Amino acid sequence: MKHEIVKKYQPYRPVDLKDRTWPNKSITTAPRWCSVDLRDGNQALVYPMEIPEKAELFNLLVAVGFKEIEVGFPAAADVEYNFLRYLVDNKLVPNDVTVQILTQAREHLIRKSFDALAGVHRAIVHMYNSTSTLQRDVVFGMSREQIKQLAVDGVKLVKQLAVEYHKKTGTIFDLEYSPESFTGTEVDFAVEICAAVMDVWEPTEQSKVILNLPSTVEMTTPNLYADQIEYFVRNIPRRDLAVISLHTHNDRGCGVAASELGLMAGADRVEGTLFGNGERTGNCDLVTVALNMLTQGVDPKLDFSNINQVAEVYERTTRMNIHQRHPYVGELVFTAFSGSHQDAINKGLAKRKQAEHEGKAITWAVPYLPIDPHDIGRTYESIIRINSQSGKGGVAYVMEHDFGCRLPKTMHPEFARVVQVIAEKQGGEVMPAEINTAFENEYLKRKSPLELAGISAIEEKPDSGEVNLKLKIHSNKAGFLKSGNGEYEGRGNGPLDAARDAIQSATSGRTQFQIKNYSEHSLGEGSDARAIAYIQIEREDKSTFYGVGVSPNISRASIEALFSAVNRAFG
């Protein structure tokens, strides 16, 4: 960047907190959660939600387990006022859920907010006014004392109306106060103004005040936000009567980290949204924070076991798209294109499967997968995806988990090269169906230069163990068979060895090879099960080739596999 551009910006002044303790803390319990997905202009949606969409999203938040939900800014827009009345009048708020509304510290807005809340069983009135140095100077032209008086006067009115409306409707009111732009406010002034708010509200053990400390604009690295929170927690009077709440934004891309460090610094509560939606770059992503806790063995008290449904409702109601790389829910987060990653995932899953088979209770430990996708409603089928950068382990994984073919390990590199050619030609991802088609074309549909037209007889001599068999062999290559299409006999120490002898006899030695490896397993179960056989042969020049055969009859499958290998080696 040009020097004159760089000089426009100054570093943020940190809090003098040399004895900070939060770096030695860890998150061991879930905080109080508050969703603000429905707040202030539907969280800056391009196409604001109407009441049906808001209601569906509200119901989703309730189902996930949110007990505090900010349903909007009812004094700011008719749709938000009407939505809140829709919830209250139709008794759609469960008894264990508290709705929260947002309002500025202005009399007419506060009064209209109470009208919107009348009749709900319990509500949080979230009042705020901006306290930052920049806003005091540029926007309001007010002193610290004047800004504090705005907050105090606003809380006095909230307290008065809370008593009046409780007598009329029975609604229980709690207070949440936010010194807006907390991160741009002198931290000692934030303590001072919040203490003044507490003096007016007079919180009790049964009705604590919520002091919300928003990074309205994320201005620093998360560690400095944590310092601010720890300083505040240490210095606020009557800490035991206050719930310290976090509301981070993502201007620097650190909203999740700031909330996590803020919890370590002593906060009790986190506000945020599903998938980080919100003004400008968004709010703290509550899905990510909650599932981060789960990966550390902490119950987040939110149920994201069907994350696909949560994402579907969110995208449909908000008309916002979730990025493909979004933590936990993005389309690609449980995939691996890198060959080394695929191999490690495959081995990790195989080891876990073996341990489960042996009855061992083990914690989740699979390379590159910090969480078991099944725990959040995702599946393994799409974990490994194939492109030109993928390796042999990934291709083998797809064949086994999508199509039941357990390729021998020595076959992995051979088939991976086949798929890589396709990927490079297409210039993108190769889907599982395309991989299976390539497998069939490469191994199962090879009929040139030789085709097994039938097995007319297999005879085993009990005294010597020698096997005689007769094969009907056809060829589409003129002169390849010494006597043309017809029946050829072979002898050997088993059916495969006899089939090898028959092929070499039929081709007058044109197909000299040895059988190197053989394996087979069943495809499917019960009466419809088929056998699949894999055979590796070696030519005289030491080149090796695999062949594959499938048949309800294991002997037929083995001989088909041998013909497949010969066709690949000599075709």
PDB file of C-alpha atoms in Angstrom, residues 340-475:
ATOM      1  CA  SER A 340      -2.871 -37.426   1.245  1.00  0.00           C
ATOM      2  CA  HIS A 341      -5.919 -36.106   3.102  1.00  0.00           C
ATOM      3  CA  GLN A 342      -8.146 -38.745   1.519  1.00  0.00           C
ATOM      4  CA  ASP A 343      -5.764 -41.500   2.490  1.00  0.00           C
ATOM      5  CA  ALA A 344      -5.561 -40.269   6.091  1.00  0.00           C
ATOM      6  CA  ILE A 345      -9.344 -39.939   6.399  1.00  0.00           C
ATOM      7  CA  ASN A 346      -9.859 -43.395   4.918  1.00  0.00           C
ATOM      8  CA  LYS A 347      -7.390 -44.960   7.364  1.00  0.00           C
ATOM      9  CA  GLY A 348      -8.867 -43.076  10.311  1.00  0.00           C
ATOM     10  CA  LEU A 349     -12.395 -44.198   9.512  1.00  0.00           C
ATOM     11  CA  ALA A 350     -11.255 -47.787   8.979  1.00  0.00           C
ATOM     12  CA  LYS A 351      -9.450 -47.821  12.337  1.00  0.00           C
ATOM     13  CA  ARG A 352     -12.486 -46.427  14.105  1.00  0.00           C
ATOM     14  CA  LYS A 353     -14.762 -48.972  12.423  1.00  0.00           C
ATOM     15  CA  GLN A 354     -12.463 -51.776  13.546  1.00  0.00           C
ATOM     16  CA  ALA A 355     -12.445 -50.445  17.114  1.00  0.00           C
ATOM     17  CA  GLU A 356     -16.242 -50.256  17.139  1.00  0.00           C
ATOM     18  CA  HIS A 357     -16.396 -53.828  15.822  1.00  0.00           C
ATOM     19  CA  GLU A 358     -14.193 -54.892  18.743  1.00  0.00           C
ATOM     20  CA  GLY A 359     -16.488 -53.138  21.222  1.00  0.00           C
ATOM     21  CA  LYS A 360     -13.984 -50.476  22.219  1.00  0.00           C
ATOM     22  CA  ALA A 361     -15.434 -47.152  23.346  1.00  0.00           C
ATOM     23  CA  ILE A 362     -13.167 -44.537  21.829  1.00  0.00           C
ATOM     24  CA  THR A 363     -13.351 -40.797  21.410  1.00  0.00           C
ATOM     25  CA  TRP A 364     -13.584 -39.274  17.970  1.00  0.00           C
ATOM     26  CA  ALA A 365     -10.156 -39.123  16.340  1.00  0.00           C
ATOM     27  CA  VAL A 366     -10.092 -39.052  12.546  1.00  0.00           C
ATOM     28  CA  PRO A 367      -7.491 -37.007  10.660  1.00  0.00           C
ATOM     29  CA  TYR A 368      -8.834 -33.809   9.066  1.00  0.00           C
ATOM     30  CA  LEU A 369     -12.308 -34.292  10.575  1.00  0.00           C
ATOM     31  CA  PRO A 370     -12.583 -32.438  13.916  1.00  0.00           C
ATOM     32  CA  ILE A 371     -16.191 -33.575  14.321  1.00  0.00           C
ATOM     33  CA  ASP A 372     -18.093 -36.721  13.351  1.00  0.00           C
ATOM     34  CA  PRO A 373     -20.361 -35.559  10.487  1.00  0.00           C
ATOM     35  CA  HIS A 374     -23.041 -37.994  11.654  1.00  0.00           C
ATOM     36  CA  ASP A 375     -23.374 -36.022  14.909  1.00  0.00           C
ATOM     37  CA  ILE A 376     -24.719 -33.026  13.011  1.00  0.00           C
ATOM     38  CA  GLY A 377     -26.760 -34.910  10.440  1.00  0.00           C
ATOM     39  CA  ARG A 378     -24.155 -35.021   7.705  1.00  0.00           C
ATOM     40  CA  THR A 379     -23.071 -38.283   6.047  1.00  0.00           C
ATOM     41  CA  TYR A 380     -19.835 -39.916   5.000  1.00  0.00           C
ATOM     42  CA  GLU A 381     -20.881 -40.497   1.409  1.00  0.00           C
ATOM     43  CA  SER A 382     -19.643 -37.112   0.280  1.00  0.00           C
ATOM     44  CA  ILE A 383     -16.616 -36.792   2.530  1.00  0.00           C
ATOM     45  CA  ILE A 384     -14.127 -37.714  -0.173  1.00  0.00           C
ATOM     46  CA  ARG A 385     -14.520 -36.088  -3.561  1.00  0.00           C
ATOM     47  CA  ILE A 386     -12.308 -36.539  -6.542  1.00  0.00           C
ATOM     48  CA  ASN A 387     -10.532 -34.100  -8.827  1.00  0.00           C
ATOM     49  CA  SER A 388      -7.179 -34.026 -10.590  1.00  0.00           C
ATOM     50  CA  GLN A 389      -5.373 -33.476  -7.288  1.00  0.00           C
ATOM     51  CA  SER A 390      -6.890 -36.494  -5.587  1.00  0.00           C
ATOM     52  CA  GLY A 391      -4.988 -39.604  -4.654  1.00  0.00           C
ATOM     53  CA  LYS A 392      -5.444 -43.327  -4.794  1.00  0.00           C
ATOM     54  CA  GLY A 393      -6.996 -43.574  -1.331  1.00  0.00           C
ATOM     55  CA  GLY A 394      -9.839 -41.234  -2.227  1.00  0.00           C
ATOM     56  CA  VAL A 395     -10.813 -43.131  -5.350  1.00  0.00           C
ATOM     57  CA  ALA A 396     -10.772 -46.414  -3.436  1.00  0.00           C
ATOM     58  CA  TYR A 397     -12.895 -44.872  -0.672  1.00  0.00           C
ATOM     59  CA  VAL A 398     -15.571 -43.789  -3.137  1.00  0.00           C
ATOM     60  CA  MET A 399     -15.656 -47.238  -4.739  1.00  0.00           C
ATOM     61  CA  GLU A 400     -16.080 -48.952  -1.372  1.00  0.00           C
ATOM     62  CA  HIS A 401     -18.514 -46.572   0.324  1.00  0.00           C
ATOM     63  CA  ASP A 402     -20.633 -45.755  -2.702  1.00  0.00           C
ATOM     64  CA  PHE A 403     -20.541 -49.048  -4.612  1.00  0.00           C
ATOM     65  CA  GLY A 404     -19.310 -51.721  -2.181  1.00  0.00           C
ATOM     66  CA  CYS A 405     -16.136 -52.580  -4.128  1.00  0.00           C
ATOM     67  CA  ARG A 406     -13.191 -53.160  -1.787  1.00  0.00           C
ATOM     68  CA  LEU A 407     -10.330 -52.748  -4.212  1.00  0.00           C
ATOM     69  CA  PRO A 408      -7.085 -54.509  -3.252  1.00  0.00           C
ATOM     70  CA  LYS A 409      -4.528 -52.016  -1.983  1.00  0.00           C
ATOM     71  CA  THR A 410      -2.120 -52.787  -4.826  1.00  0.00           C
ATOM     72  CA  MET A 411      -4.923 -51.942  -7.257  1.00  0.00           C
ATOM     73  CA  HIS A 412      -5.456 -48.425  -5.863  1.00  0.00           C
ATOM     74  CA  PRO A 413      -2.716 -46.641  -7.842  1.00  0.00           C
ATOM     75  CA  GLU A 414      -3.740 -48.311 -11.085  1.00  0.00           C
ATOM     76  CA  PHE A 415      -7.385 -47.261 -10.957  1.00  0.00           C
ATOM     77  CA  ALA A 416      -6.514 -43.821  -9.540  1.00  0.00           C
ATOM     78  CA  ARG A 417      -4.519 -43.127 -12.711  1.00  0.00           C
ATOM     79  CA  VAL A 418      -7.573 -44.016 -14.786  1.00  0.00           C
ATOM     80  CA  VAL A 419      -9.733 -41.533 -12.845  1.00  0.00           C
ATOM     81  CA  GLN A 420      -7.061 -38.842 -12.877  1.00  0.00           C
ATOM     82  CA  VAL A 421      -7.020 -38.862 -16.672  1.00  0.00           C
ATOM     83  CA  ILE A 422     -10.776 -38.196 -16.609  1.00  0.00           C
ATOM     84  CA  ALA A 423     -10.400 -35.422 -14.029  1.00  0.00           C
ATOM     85  CA  GLU A 424      -7.686 -33.676 -15.993  1.00  0.00           C
ATOM     86  CA  LYS A 425      -9.704 -33.913 -19.175  1.00  0.00           C
ATOM     87  CA  GLN A 426     -12.834 -32.494 -17.500  1.00  0.00           C
ATOM     88  CA  GLY A 427     -10.907 -29.882 -15.546  1.00  0.00           C
ATOM     89  CA  GLY A 428     -13.034 -30.328 -12.442  1.00  0.00           C
ATOM     90  CA  GLU A 429     -14.586 -32.718  -9.985  1.00  0.00           C
ATOM     91  CA  VAL A 430     -15.344 -36.320 -10.958  1.00  0.00           C
ATOM     92  CA  MET A 431     -18.602 -37.485  -9.399  1.00  0.00           C
ATOM     93  CA  PRO A 432     -19.022 -40.945  -7.847  1.00  0.00           C
ATOM     94  CA  ALA A 433     -21.262 -42.146 -10.684  1.00  0.00           C
ATOM     95  CA  GLU A 434     -18.585 -41.140 -13.189  1.00  0.00           C
ATOM     96  CA  ILE A 435     -15.966 -43.020 -11.183  1.00  0.00           C
ATOM     97  CA  ASN A 436     -18.129 -46.144 -11.182  1.00  0.00           C
ATOM     98  CA  THR A 437     -18.697 -45.836 -14.936  1.00  0.00           C
ATOM     99  CA  ALA A 438     -14.949 -45.559 -15.461  1.00  0.00           C
ATOM    100  CA  PHE A 439     -14.485 -48.681 -13.317  1.00  0.00           C
ATOM    101  CA  GLU A 440     -17.008 -50.653 -15.367  1.00  0.00           C
ATOM    102  CA  ASN A 441     -15.548 -49.520 -18.691  1.00  0.00           C
ATOM    103  CA  GLU A 442     -11.976 -50.172 -17.649  1.00  0.00           C
ATOM    104  CA  TYR A 443     -12.482 -53.585 -16.013  1.00  0.00           C
ATOM    105  CA  LEU A 444     -15.905 -55.126 -16.497  1.00  0.00           C
ATOM    106  CA  LYS A 445     -16.724 -54.303 -20.105  1.00  0.00           C
ATOM    107  CA  ARG A 446     -13.381 -55.176 -21.702  1.00  0.00           C
ATOM    108  CA  LYS A 447     -14.146 -57.784 -24.370  1.00  0.00           C
ATOM    109  CA  SER A 448     -11.133 -57.331 -26.617  1.00  0.00           C
ATOM    110  CA  PRO A 449      -9.099 -59.139 -27.709  1.00  0.00           C
ATOM    111  CA  LEU A 450     -10.709 -62.038 -25.770  1.00  0.00           C
ATOM    112  CA  GLU A 451     -14.230 -62.728 -24.597  1.00  0.00           C
ATOM    113  CA  LEU A 452     -15.269 -65.505 -22.259  1.00  0.00           C
ATOM    114  CA  ALA A 453     -18.267 -66.918 -24.102  1.00  0.00           C
ATOM    115  CA  GLY A 454     -18.909 -69.766 -21.682  1.00  0.00           C
ATOM    116  CA  ILE A 455     -17.543 -72.408 -19.338  1.00  0.00           C
ATOM    117  CA  SER A 456     -18.508 -75.815 -20.618  1.00  0.00           C
ATOM    118  CA  ALA A 457     -16.862 -78.008 -17.991  1.00  0.00           C
ATOM    119  CA  ILE A 458     -14.746 -77.898 -14.835  1.00  0.00           C
ATOM    120  CA  GLU A 459     -13.372 -81.238 -13.690  1.00  0.00           C
ATOM    121  CA  GLU A 460     -11.161 -81.897 -10.681  1.00  0.00           C
ATOM    122  CA  LYS A 461      -9.148 -85.088 -10.394  1.00  0.00           C
ATOM    123  CA  PRO A 462      -9.305 -86.269  -6.756  1.00  0.00           C
ATOM    124  CA  ASP A 463      -6.030 -88.204  -6.862  1.00  0.00           C
ATOM    125  CA  SER A 464      -3.828 -85.373  -8.099  1.00  0.00           C
ATOM    126  CA  GLY A 465      -5.929 -82.280  -7.396  1.00  0.00           C
ATOM    127  CA  GLU A 466      -5.454 -81.229 -11.003  1.00  0.00           C
ATOM    128  CA  VAL A 467      -8.296 -79.280 -12.579  1.00  0.00           C
ATOM    129  CA  ASN A 468      -9.378 -79.588 -16.208  1.00  0.00           C
ATOM    130  CA  LEU A 469     -11.730 -77.074 -17.732  1.00  0.00           C
ATOM    131  CA  LYS A 470     -13.095 -76.140 -21.103  1.00  0.00           C
ATOM    132  CA  LEU A 471     -13.722 -72.525 -22.022  1.00  0.00           C
ATOM    133  CA  LYS A 472     -15.586 -71.075 -24.958  1.00  0.00           C
ATOM    134  CA  ILE A 473     -13.407 -68.205 -26.133  1.00  0.00           C
ATOM    135  CA  HIS A 474     -14.197 -65.635 -28.813  1.00  0.00           C
ATOM    136  CA  SER A 475     -11.982 -62.927 -30.261  1.00  0.00           C
TER     137      SER A 475
END
